[in-house]
Coordinates of C-alpha atoms and ligand atoms in Angstrom, one line a residue:
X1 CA 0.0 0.0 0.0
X2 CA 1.5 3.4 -0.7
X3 CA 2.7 5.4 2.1
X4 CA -0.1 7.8 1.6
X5 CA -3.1 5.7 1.5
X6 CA -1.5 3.8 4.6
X7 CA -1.7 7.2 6.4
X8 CA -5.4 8.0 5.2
X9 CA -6.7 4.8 6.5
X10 CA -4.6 5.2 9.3
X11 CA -6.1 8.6 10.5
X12 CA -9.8 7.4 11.7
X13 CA -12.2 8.4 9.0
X14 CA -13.9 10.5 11.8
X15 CA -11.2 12.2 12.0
X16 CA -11.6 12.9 8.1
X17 CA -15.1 13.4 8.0
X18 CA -15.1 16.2 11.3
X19 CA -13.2 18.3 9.4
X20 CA -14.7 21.2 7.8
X21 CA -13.9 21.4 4.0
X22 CA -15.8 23.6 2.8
X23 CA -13.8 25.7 5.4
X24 CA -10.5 24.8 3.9
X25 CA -11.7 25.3 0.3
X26 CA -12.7 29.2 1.2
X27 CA -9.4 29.5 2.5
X28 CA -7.4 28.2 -0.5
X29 CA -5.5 30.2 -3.6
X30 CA -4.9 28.4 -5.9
X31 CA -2.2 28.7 -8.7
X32 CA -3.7 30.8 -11.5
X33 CA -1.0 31.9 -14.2
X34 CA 0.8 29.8 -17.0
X35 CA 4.2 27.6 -16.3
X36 CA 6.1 28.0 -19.1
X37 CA 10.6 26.9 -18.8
X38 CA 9.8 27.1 -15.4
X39 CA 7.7 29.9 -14.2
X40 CA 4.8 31.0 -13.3
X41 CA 3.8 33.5 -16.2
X42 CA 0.6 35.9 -17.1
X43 CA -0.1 35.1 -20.8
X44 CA 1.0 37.6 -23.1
X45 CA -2.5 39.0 -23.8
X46 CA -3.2 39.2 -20.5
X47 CA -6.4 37.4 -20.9
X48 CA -8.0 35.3 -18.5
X49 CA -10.8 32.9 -17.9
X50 CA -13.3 32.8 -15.3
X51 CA -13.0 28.4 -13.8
X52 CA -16.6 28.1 -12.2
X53 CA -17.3 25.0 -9.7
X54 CA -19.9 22.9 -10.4
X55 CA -20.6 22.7 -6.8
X56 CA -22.8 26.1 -6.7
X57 CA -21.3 27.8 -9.9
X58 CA -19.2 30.2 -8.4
X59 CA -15.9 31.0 -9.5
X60 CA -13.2 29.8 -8.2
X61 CA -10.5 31.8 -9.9
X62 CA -9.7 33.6 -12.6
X63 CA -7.2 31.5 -14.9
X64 CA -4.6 33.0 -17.2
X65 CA -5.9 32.1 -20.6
X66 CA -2.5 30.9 -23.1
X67 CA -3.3 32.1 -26.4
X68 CA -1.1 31.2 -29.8
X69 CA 1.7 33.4 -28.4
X70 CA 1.7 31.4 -25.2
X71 CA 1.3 27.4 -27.0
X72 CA 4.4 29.2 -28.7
X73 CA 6.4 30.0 -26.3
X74 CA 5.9 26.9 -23.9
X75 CA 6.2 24.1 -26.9
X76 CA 10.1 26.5 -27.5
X77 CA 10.9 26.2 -23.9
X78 CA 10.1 22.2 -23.9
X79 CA 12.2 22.0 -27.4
X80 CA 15.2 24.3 -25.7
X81 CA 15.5 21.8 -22.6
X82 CA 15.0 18.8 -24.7
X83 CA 17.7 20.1 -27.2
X84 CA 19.6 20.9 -24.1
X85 CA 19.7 17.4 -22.4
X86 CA 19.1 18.3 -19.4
X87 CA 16.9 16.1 -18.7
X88 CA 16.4 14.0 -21.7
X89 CA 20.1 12.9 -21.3
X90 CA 20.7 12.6 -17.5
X91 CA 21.8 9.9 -15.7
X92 CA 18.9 7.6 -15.1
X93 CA 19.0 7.0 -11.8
X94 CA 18.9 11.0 -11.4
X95 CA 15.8 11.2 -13.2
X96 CA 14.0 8.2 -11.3
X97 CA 15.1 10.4 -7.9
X98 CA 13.3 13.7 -8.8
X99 CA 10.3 11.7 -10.3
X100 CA 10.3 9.9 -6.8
X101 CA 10.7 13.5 -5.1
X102 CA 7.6 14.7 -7.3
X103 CA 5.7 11.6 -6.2
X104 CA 6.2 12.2 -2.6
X105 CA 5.7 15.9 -2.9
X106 CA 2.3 14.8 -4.0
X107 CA 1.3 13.4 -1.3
X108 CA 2.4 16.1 1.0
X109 CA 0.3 18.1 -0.7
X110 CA -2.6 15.9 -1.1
X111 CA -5.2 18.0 1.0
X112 CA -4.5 21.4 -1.4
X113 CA -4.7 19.1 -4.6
X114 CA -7.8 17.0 -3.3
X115 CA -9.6 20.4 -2.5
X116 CA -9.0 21.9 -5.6
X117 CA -9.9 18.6 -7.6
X118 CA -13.0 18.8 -5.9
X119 CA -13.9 22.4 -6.3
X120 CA -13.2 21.8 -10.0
X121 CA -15.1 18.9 -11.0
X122 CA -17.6 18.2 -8.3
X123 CA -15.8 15.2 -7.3
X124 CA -16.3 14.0 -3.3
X125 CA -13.5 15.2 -1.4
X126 CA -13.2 11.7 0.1
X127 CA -12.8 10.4 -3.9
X128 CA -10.2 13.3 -4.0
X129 CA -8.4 12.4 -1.2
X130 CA -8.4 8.9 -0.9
X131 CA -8.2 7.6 -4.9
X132 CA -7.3 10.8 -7.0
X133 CA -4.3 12.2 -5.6
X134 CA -2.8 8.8 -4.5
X135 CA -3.4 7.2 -7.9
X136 CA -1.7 10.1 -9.8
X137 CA 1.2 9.7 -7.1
X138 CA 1.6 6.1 -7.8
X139 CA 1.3 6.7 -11.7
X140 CA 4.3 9.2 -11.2
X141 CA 6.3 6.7 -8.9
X142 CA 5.5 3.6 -11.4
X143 CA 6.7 4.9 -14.4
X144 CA 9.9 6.5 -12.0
X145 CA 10.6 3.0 -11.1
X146 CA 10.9 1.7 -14.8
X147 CA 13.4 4.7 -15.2
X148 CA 16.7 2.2 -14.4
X149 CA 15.0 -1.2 -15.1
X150 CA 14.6 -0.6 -18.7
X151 CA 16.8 -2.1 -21.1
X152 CA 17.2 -2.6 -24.7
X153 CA 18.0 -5.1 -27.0
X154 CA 20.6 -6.6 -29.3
X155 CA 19.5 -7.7 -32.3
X156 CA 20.5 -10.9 -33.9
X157 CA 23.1 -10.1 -37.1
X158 CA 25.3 -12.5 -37.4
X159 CA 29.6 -12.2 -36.8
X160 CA 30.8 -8.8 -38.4
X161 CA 27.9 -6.4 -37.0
X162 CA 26.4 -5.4 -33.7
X163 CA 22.8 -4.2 -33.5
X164 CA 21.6 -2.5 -30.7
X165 CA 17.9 -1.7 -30.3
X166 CA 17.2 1.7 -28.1
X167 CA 14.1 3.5 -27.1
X168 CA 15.1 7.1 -27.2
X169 CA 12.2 9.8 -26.5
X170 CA 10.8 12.0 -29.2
X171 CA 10.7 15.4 -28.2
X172 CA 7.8 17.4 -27.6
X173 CA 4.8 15.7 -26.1
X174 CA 1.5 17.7 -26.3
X175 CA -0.6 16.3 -23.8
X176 CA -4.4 17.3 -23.9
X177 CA -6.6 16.2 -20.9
X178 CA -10.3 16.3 -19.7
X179 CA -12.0 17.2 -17.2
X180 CA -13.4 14.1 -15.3
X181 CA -10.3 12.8 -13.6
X182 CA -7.8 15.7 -14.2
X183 CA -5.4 14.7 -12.0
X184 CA -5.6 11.0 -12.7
X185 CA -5.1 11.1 -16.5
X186 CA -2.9 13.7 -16.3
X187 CA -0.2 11.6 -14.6
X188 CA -1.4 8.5 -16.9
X189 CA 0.3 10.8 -19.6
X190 CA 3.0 13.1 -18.1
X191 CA 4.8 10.1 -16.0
X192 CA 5.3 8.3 -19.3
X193 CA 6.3 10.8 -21.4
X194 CA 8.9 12.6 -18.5
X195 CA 10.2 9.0 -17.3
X196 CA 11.2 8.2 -21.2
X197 CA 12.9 12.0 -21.3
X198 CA 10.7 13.9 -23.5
X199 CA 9.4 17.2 -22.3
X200 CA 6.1 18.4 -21.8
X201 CA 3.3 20.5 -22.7
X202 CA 0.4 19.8 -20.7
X203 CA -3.8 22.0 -21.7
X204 CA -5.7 20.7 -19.0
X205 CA -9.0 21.1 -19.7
X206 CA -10.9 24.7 -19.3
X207 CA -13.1 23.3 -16.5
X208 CA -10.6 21.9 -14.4
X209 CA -6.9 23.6 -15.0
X210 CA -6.2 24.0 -11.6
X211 CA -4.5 20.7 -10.2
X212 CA -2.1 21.0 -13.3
X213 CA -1.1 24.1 -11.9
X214 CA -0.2 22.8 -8.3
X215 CA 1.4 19.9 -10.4
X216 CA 3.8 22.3 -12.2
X217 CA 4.6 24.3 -8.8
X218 CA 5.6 20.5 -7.5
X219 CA 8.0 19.2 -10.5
X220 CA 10.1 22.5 -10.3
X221 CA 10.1 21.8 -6.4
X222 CA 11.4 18.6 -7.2
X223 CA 13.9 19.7 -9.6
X224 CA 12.4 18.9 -13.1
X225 CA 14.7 21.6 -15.3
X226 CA 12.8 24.7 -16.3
X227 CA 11.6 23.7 -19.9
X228 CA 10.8 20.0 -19.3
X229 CA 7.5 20.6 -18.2
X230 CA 5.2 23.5 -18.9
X231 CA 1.3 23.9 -18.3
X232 CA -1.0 26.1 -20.3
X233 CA -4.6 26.7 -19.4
X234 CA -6.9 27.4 -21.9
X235 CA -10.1 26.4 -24.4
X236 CA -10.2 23.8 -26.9
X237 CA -10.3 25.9 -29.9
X238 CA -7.3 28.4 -29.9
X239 CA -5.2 26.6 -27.0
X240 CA -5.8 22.9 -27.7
X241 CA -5.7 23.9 -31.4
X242 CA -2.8 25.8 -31.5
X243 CA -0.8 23.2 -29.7
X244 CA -2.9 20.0 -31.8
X245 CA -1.3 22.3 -35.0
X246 CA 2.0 23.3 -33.7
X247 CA 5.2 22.4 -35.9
X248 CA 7.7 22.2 -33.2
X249 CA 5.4 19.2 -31.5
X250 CA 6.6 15.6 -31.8
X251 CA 3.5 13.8 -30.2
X252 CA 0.2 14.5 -29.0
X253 CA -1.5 12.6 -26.2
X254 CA -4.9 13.3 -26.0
X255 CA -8.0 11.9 -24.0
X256 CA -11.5 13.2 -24.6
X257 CA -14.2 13.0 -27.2
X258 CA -14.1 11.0 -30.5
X259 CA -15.1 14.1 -32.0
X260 CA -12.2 16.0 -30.6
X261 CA -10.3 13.3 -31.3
X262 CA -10.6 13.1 -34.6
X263 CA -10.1 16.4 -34.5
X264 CA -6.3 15.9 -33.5
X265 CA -5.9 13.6 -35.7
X266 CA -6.7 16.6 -38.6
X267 CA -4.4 18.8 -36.6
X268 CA -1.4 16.0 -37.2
X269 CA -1.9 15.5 -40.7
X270 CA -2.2 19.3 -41.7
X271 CA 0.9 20.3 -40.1
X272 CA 4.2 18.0 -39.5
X273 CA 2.6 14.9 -39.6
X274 CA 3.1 14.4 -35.3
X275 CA 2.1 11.1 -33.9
X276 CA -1.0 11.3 -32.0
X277 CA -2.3 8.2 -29.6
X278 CA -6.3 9.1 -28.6
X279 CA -8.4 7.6 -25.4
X280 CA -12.1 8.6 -26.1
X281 CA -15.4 7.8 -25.0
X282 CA -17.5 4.5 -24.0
X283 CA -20.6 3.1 -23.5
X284 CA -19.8 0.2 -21.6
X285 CA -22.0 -3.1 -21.4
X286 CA -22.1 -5.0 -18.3
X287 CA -23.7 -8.6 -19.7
X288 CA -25.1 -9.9 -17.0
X289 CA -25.7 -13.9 -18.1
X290 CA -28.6 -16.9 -16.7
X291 CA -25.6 -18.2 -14.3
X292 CA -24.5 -14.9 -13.1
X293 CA -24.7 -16.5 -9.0
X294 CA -24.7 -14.0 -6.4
X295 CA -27.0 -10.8 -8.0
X296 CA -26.3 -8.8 -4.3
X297 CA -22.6 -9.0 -5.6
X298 CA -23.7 -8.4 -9.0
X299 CA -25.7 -5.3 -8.2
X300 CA -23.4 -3.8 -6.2
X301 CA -20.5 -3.9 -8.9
X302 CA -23.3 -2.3 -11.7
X303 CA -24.2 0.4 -9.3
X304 CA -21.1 1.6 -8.8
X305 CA -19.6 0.7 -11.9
X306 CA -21.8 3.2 -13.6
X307 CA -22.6 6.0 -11.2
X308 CA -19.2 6.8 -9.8
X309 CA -18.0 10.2 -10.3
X310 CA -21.6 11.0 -10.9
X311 CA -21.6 8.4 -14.2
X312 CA -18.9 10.9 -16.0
X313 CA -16.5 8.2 -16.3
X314 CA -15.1 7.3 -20.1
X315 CA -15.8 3.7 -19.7
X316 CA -18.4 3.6 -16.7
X317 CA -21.0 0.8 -17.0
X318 CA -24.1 2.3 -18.9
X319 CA -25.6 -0.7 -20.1
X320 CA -27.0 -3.6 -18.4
X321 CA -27.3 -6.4 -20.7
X322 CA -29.1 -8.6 -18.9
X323 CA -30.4 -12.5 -19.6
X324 CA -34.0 -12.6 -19.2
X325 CA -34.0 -15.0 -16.7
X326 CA -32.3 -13.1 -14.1
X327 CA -33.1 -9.8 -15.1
X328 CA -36.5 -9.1 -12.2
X329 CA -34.1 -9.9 -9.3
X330 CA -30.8 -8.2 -10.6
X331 CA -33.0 -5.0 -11.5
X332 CA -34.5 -4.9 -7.9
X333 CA -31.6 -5.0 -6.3
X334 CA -30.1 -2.3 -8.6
X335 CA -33.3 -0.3 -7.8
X336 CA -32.9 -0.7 -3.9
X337 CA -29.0 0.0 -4.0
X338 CA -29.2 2.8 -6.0
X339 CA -31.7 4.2 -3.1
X340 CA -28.9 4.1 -1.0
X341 CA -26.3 6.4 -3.6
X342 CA -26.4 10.0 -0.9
X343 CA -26.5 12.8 -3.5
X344 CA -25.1 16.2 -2.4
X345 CA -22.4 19.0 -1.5
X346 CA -19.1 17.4 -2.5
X347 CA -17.2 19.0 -0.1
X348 CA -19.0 16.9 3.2
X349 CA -17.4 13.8 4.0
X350 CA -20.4 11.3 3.5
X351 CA -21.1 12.4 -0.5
X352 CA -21.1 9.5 -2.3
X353 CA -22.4 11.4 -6.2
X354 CA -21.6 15.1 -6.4
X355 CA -23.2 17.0 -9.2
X356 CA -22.1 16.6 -13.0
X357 CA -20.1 19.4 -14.6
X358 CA -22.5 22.1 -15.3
X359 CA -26.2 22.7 -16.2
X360 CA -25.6 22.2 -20.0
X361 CA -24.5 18.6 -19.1
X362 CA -27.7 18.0 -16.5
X363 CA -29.4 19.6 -19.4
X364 CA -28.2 17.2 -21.9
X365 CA -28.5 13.8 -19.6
X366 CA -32.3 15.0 -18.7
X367 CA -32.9 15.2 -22.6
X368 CA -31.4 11.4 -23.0
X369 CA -33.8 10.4 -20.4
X370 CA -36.9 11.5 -22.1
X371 CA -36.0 10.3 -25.3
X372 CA -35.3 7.0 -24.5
X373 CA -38.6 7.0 -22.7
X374 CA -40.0 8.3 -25.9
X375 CA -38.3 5.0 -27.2
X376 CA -40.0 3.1 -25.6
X377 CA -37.6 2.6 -22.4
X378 CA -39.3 2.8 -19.0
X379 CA -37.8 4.8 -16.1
X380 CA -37.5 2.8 -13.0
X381 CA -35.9 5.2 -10.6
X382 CA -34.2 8.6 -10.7
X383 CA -34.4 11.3 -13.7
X384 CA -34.7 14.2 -11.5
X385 CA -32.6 16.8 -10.4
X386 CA -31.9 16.6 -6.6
X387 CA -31.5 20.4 -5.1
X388 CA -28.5 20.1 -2.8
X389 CA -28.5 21.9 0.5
X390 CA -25.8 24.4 -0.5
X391 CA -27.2 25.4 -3.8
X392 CA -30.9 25.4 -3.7
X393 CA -30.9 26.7 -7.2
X394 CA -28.9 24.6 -8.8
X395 CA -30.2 21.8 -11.2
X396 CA -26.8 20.1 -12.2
X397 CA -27.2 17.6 -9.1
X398 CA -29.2 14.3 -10.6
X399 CA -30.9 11.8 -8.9
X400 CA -29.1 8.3 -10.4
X401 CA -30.8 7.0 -12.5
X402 CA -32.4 3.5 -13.7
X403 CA -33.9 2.7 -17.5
X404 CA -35.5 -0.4 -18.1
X405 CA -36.1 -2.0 -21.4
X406 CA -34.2 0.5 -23.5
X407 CA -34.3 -0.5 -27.3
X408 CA -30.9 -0.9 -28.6
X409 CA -31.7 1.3 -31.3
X410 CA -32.5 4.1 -28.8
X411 CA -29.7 7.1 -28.6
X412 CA -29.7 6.1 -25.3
X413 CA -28.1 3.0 -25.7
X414 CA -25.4 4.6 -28.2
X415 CA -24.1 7.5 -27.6
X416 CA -22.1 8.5 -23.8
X417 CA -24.5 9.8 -21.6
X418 CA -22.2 11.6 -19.2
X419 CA -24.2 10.7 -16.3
X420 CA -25.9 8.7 -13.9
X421 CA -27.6 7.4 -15.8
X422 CA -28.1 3.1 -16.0
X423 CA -29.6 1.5 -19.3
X424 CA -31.2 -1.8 -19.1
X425 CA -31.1 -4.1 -21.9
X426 CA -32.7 -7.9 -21.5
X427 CA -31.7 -10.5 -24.1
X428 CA -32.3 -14.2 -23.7
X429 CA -29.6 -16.5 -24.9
X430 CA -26.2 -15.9 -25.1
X431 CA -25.1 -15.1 -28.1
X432 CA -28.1 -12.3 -28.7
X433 CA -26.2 -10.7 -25.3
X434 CA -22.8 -10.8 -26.4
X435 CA -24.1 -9.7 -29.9
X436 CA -26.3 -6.6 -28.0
X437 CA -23.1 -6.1 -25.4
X438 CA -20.7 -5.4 -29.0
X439 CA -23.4 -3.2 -30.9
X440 CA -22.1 0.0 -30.0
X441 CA -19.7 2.3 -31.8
X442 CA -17.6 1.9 -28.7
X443 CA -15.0 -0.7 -27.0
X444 CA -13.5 0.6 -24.4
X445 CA -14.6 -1.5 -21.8
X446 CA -17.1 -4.7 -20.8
X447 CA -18.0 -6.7 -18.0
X448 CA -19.2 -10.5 -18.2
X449 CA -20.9 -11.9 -15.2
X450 CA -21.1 -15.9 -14.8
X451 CA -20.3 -18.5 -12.3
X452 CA -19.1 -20.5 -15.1
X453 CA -15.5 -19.4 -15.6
X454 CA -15.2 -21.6 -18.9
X455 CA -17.9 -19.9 -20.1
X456 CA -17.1 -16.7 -19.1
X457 CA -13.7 -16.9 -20.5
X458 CA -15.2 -18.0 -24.0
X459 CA -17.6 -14.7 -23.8
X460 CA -14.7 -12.4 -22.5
X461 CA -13.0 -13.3 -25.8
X462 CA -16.4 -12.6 -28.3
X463 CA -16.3 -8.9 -26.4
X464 CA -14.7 -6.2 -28.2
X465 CA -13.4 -4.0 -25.9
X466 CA -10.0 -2.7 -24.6
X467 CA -11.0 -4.1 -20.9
X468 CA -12.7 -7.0 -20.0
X469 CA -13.7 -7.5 -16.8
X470 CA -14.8 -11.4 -15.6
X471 CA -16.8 -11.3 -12.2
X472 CA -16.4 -7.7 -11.1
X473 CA -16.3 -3.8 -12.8
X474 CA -14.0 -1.6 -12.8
X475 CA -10.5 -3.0 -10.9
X476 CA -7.5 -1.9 -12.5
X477 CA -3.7 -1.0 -11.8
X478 CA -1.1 1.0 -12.9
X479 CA 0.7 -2.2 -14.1
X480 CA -2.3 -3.0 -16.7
X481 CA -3.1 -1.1 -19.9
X482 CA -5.9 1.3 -20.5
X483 CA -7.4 2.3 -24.1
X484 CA -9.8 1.3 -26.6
X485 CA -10.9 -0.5 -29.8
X486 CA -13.1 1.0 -32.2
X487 CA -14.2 4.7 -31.6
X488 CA -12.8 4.3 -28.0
X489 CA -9.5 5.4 -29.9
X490 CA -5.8 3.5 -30.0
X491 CA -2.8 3.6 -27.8
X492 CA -2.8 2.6 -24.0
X493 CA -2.4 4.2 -21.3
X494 CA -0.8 3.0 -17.8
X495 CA 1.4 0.0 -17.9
X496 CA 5.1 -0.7 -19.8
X497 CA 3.0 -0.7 -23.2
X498 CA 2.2 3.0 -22.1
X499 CA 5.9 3.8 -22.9
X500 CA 5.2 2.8 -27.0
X501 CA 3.6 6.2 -27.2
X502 CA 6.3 8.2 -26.1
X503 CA 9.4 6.6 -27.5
X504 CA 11.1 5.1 -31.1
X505 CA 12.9 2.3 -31.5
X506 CA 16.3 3.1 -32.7
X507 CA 18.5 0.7 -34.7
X508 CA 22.2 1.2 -34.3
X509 CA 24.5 -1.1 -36.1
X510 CA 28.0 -1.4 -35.8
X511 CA 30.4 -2.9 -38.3
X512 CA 33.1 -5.1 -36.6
Ligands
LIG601 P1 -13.5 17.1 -24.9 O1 -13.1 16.3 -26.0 O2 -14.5 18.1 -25.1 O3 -12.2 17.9 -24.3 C1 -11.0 17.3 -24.0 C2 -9.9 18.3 -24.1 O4 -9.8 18.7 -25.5 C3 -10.0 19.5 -23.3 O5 -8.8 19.9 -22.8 C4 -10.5 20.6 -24.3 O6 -10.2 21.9 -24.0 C5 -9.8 20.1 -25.6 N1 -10.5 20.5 -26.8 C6 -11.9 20.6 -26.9 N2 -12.2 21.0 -28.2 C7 -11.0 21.1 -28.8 C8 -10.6 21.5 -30.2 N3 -11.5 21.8 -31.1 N4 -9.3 21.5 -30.5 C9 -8.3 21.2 -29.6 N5 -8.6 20.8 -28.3 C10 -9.9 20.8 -27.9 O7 -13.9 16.1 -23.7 P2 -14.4 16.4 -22.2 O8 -15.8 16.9 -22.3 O9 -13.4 17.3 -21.5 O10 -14.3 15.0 -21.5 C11 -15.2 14.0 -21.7 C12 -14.9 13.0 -22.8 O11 -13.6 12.4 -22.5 C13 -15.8 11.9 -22.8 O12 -16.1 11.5 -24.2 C14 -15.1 10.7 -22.2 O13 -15.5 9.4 -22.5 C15 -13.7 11.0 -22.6 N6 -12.7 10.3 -21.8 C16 -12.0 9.2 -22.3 C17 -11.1 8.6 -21.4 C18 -10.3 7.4 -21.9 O14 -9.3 7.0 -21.3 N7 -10.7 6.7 -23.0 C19 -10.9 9.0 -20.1 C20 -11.6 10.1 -19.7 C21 -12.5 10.8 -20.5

């Protein structure tokens, strides 16, 4: 267990939950300007943009905004320190040790980057504190580790040659994030692309760019050279754009939308022609078969495979292919768990589902639901807005949600709702699931419940989908890859095979 999480579950949770957050948040400034070669700048327009909470909408700060001048300026720093060596050409076991200072500086600030997690996406400070920050710490440690355990090859060539095979960096990373687990998929990229030696240009997303900020003030604390990492806040269209286009950038990690994914793509191929790896959305089946066994265990892994982080998760559990058979129970017990899913403020201890991103998104889920009920689907549970006790006015906190019967041809079933939001799907026999559980755009990720492990196996294999998951939903580690098929997008995050996206293999051969 890392040393933090050791410590968190050390300290009584009543410890935890007696402390006043909300408190702590008032009292918090956050970091607001651009890091770019090392410092905390004002972009050069002096624009800014106002980050609003989703908690009760108001603004948090005001954010320096990096225009085209600014994408400039940082992607020249991050080619100056890589041209430079710095870092790119250090010792090894010099980088592991400030990677493993970064990591433990991390933690020590895991209160200030939990708090403004929270304010920024809605999360639950105690999903904050007790699985954000100590999974982006480990992701940074992890891939720090592999810094002096990696080796390359020799290939075979015969007597008069030697052939070495070397991973060497490749420059310039662009790394574009969103907003639902900033911190998280931040590190899934940066650790990666700083353990191989590249440097960095990290756009966090416009609802959330304030964790990247306390992350930059931390990897100059733990002596990352001015240059090799450098974070610029800003929109999708001029900032994410400028940097998708920009000639001086080698790769470009992004994770969002298929539609903004595609979009990088375009960038790529109308300027230099930079490698791009893309993680985009989901819409998850959990396939549920005859022989599933225990449905308590079943509908406790559904519930909160789809409705944590308020059901804004890229591969959360959204559909519930079920076999007829066992479908009444299962859906009962989903019904009466769900009951038990404690909407509210995110900064109180006992939140289980804070609200979703903003009213456009509440907007947006609340239109899914009434369509697919239009579809024919029936609504079980949920579909409402819940009124939280800090922010009576507010409309963005939603009950979770339960559809039954949804027709696979509804939108509901297709596209990401970005909420709480379950859709049930019966099927009897097992091939009509696994066909039902694969007829989505999407494969990010799938579940197959069944006591039969044969079986199950045999299904895993007939799901297409980057993650399968036998017998539970959503475990993972930093030691097993992340990504897609299909529109879900390419490359993998997490994991050695994370390392492919931010290195080339480079022959050298040597005449004897
Ligand atoms: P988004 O695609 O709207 O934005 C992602 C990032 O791209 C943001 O930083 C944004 O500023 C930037 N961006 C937006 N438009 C742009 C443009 N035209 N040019 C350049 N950059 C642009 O996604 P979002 O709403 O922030 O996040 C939700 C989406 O992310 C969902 O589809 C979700 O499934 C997906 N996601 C995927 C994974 C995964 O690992 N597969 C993980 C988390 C989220």
């Amino acid at each position: 267990m890392p040393a933090m999480t050791q410590e968190l579950v050390e300290r009584s949770v009543t410890e935890l939950a007696d402390i006043d957050w909300a408190a702590r948040a008032a009292a918090l400034r956050p970091e607001t300007e651009l890091f770019i070669d090392g410092k905390f700048v004002a972009a050069r327009s002096g624009a800014r943009f106002a980050d609003h909470s989703p908690r009760d909408g108001r603004v948090v700060a005001e954010v320096a905004f990096a225009g085209e001048a600014d994408v400039d300026a940082a992607v020249l720093a991050a080619r100056r320190a890589f041209d430079k060596g710095g870092w790119r050409a250090a010792e090894p076991a010099w980088r592991k040790h400030v990677l493993l200072r970064f990591a433990e500086l991390i933690e020590a600030h895991r209160e200030e980057l939990a708090l403004v997690e929270t304010l920024d996406v809605g999360k639950p400070i105690r999903e904050s504190l007790t699985v954000d920050v100590p999974a982006c710490a480990q992701a940074v440690r992890w891939y720090a580790e592999l810094i002096d355990k990696t080796y390359g090859e020799v290939a075979p060539t015969g007597p008069d040659a030697i052939a070495t095979i070397s991973r060497e960096p490749l420059g310039v990373v662009g790394a574009v994030v969103p907003w639902n687990y900033p911190l998280i998929i931040t590190a899934w990229k940066i650790a990666p692309a700083l353990a191989t030696g590249n440097s960095v240009v990290l756009k966090p997303a416009e609802q959330s760019p304030l964790s990247a900020l306390v992350l930059a003030r931390l990897a100059a604390e733990a002596g990352i050279p001015d240059g090799v990492f450098n974070v610029i806040p800003g929109d999708g269209p001029v900032t994410g754009a400028a940097l998708g286009r920009h000639g001086d950038v080698d790769k470009l990690a992004f994770t969002g939308s298929v539609e903004v994914g595609r979009a990088f793509q375009r960038y790529a191929g109308e300027s230099n022609g930079k490698s791009v790896s893309v993680e985009l959305g989901g819409k998850s089946p959990q396939l549920v078969l005859a022989d599933a066994g225990d449905l308590d265990a079943v509908a406790e892994a559904v519930t909160w495979g789809v409705y944590y982080n308020a059901g804004q998760t890229c591969h959360a559990g959204t559909r519930l292919v079920v076999d007829e058979s066992v479908r009444e129970p299962l859906v009962e017990r989903i019904i009466a768990r769900t009951a038990e899913f404690t909407v509210g403020d995110p900064l109180r201890w006992d939140t289980v589902l804070g609200p979703v991103i903003d009213e456009a998104a509440a907007r947006r889920i609340r239109e899914h639901i009434v369509e697919a009920e239009s579809d024919g689907a029936r609504l079980a549970t949920g579909g409402r807005p819940v009124p939280p006790a800090t922010a009576e006015a507010a409309t963005n906190y939603l009950a979770p949600t339960v559809l039954d019967d949804v027709p696979n041809s509804s939108r509901a079933a297709r596209a990401e709702i970005f909420g709480p939001v379950l859709c049930v799907q019966p099927f009897r026999g097992t091939e009509t699931g696994v066909r039902i559980a694969n007829d989505t755009p999407y494969g990010l990720a799938a579940s197959v419940w069944s006591a039969d492990i044969s079986q199950a196996h045999r299904v895993a294999g007939m799901l297409r989908a980057g993650t399968v998951w036998i017998n539970t939903y959503d475990a993972s580690a930093i030691t097993t890859p992340f990504g897609g098929f299909k529109d879900s997008g390419h490359g993998r995050d997490r994991s050695r095979h994370a390392l492919d996206n931010y290195t080339a293999v480079k022959t050298t051969w040597l005449a004897l």
